[in-house]
Coordinates of C-alpha atoms in Angstrom, one line a residue:
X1 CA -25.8 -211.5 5.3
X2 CA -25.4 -212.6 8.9
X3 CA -28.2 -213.9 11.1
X4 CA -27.3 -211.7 13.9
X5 CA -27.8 -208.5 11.2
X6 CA -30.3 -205.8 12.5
X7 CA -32.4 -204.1 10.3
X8 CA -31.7 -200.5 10.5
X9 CA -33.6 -198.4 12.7
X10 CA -34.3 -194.2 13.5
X11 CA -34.5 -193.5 16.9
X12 CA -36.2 -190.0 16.8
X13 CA -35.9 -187.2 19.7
X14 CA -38.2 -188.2 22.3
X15 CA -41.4 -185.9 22.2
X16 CA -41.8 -186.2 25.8
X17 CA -40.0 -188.0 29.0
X18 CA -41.7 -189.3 31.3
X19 CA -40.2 -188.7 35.1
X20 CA -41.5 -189.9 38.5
X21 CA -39.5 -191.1 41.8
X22 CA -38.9 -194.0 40.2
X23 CA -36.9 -192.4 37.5
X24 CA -37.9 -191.7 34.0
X25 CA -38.6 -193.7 31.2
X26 CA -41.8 -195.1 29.1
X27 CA -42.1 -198.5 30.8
X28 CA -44.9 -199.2 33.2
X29 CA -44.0 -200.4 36.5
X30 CA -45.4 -202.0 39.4
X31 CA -45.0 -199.5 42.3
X32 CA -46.7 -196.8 40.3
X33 CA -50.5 -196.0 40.7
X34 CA -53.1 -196.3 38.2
X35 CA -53.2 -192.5 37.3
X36 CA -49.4 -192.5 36.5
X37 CA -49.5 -195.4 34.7
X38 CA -52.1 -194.0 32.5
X39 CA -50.2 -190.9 32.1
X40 CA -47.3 -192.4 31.1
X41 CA -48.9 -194.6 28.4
X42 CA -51.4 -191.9 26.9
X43 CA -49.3 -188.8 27.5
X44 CA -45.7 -190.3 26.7
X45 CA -45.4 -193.6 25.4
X46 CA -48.2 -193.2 22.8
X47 CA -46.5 -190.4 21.4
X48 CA -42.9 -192.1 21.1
X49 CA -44.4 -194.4 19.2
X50 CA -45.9 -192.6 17.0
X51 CA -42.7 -190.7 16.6
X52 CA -40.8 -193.9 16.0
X53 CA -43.3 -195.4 13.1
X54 CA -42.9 -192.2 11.5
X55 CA -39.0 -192.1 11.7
X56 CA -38.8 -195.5 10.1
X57 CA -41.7 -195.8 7.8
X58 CA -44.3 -198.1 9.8
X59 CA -47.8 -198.3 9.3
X60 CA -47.8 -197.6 5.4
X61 CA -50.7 -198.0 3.3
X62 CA -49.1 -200.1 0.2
X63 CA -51.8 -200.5 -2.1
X64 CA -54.8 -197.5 -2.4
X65 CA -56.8 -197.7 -5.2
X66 CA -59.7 -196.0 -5.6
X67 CA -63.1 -196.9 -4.0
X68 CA -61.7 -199.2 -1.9
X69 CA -64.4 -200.5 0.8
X70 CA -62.1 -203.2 2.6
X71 CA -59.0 -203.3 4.0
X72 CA -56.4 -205.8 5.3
X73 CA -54.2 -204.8 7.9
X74 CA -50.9 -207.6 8.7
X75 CA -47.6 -207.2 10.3
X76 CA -44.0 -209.6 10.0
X77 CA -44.6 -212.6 8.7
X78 CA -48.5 -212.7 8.7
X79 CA -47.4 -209.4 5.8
X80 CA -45.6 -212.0 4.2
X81 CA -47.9 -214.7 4.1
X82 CA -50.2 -212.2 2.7
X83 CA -48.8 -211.1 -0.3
X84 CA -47.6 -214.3 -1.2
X85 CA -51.5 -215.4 -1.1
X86 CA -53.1 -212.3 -3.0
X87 CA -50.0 -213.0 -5.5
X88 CA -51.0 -216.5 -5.6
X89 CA -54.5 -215.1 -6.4
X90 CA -53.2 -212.7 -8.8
X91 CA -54.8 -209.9 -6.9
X92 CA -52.6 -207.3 -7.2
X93 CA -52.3 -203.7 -8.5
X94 CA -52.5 -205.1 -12.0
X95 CA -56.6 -202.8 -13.1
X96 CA -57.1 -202.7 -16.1
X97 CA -59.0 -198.6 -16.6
X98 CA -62.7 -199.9 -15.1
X99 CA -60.4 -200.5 -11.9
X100 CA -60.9 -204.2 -11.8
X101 CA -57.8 -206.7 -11.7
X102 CA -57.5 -209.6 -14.6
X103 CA -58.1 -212.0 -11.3
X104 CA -61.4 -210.5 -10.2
X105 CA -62.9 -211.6 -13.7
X106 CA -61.3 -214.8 -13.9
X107 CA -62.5 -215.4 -10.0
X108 CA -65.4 -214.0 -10.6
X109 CA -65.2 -211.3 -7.6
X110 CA -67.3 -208.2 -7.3
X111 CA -64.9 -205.2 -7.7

């Protein structure tokens, strides 16, 4: 694989564009005002991105179990890091029927 390969990427239909005298687009930029910079960020740009994570599968919850009281949100390499330390902890989807892991016993952590 080359360095300069791209992940793959949907570009859905934009849900809304944005148009002023300036041209259109979702960027902010200096010579607007405060009220159509606002407009464009909460009534266009908020929207295309939530169109775009949906398109390519952002934002996924990876692990759910049951009566689960804390999260963990990462992204890129933070992700990464992650899962290589909750694998180094064994904490992973591994529950034996009560719902706790093999590593919560042996860790001694509260399920």
């Amino acid at each position: 694989m080359s360095l300069r390969t791209r992940p793959s990427s949907n570009y859905p239909e934009a849900p809304s564009a944005p148009r002023t005298t300036f041209g259109a687009g979702y960027h902010i930029r200096s010579v607007d005002k405060p009220l159509p910079q606002e407009d464009r960020l909460y009534n266009h740009k908020h929207a295309a991105v939530l169109a775009y994570a949906r398109s390519n599968g952002l934002n996924s919850i990876t692990v759910n179990p049951d009566g689960a009281r804390v999260g963990i949100m990462a992204a890129g390499k933070a992700w990464q890091d992650l899962l290589q330390a909750l694998g180094n902890l064994e904490l992973d989807e591994a529950r034996d029927p009560s719902g706790r892991s093999p590593a919560q016993d042996r860790h001694g952590l509260a399920a």
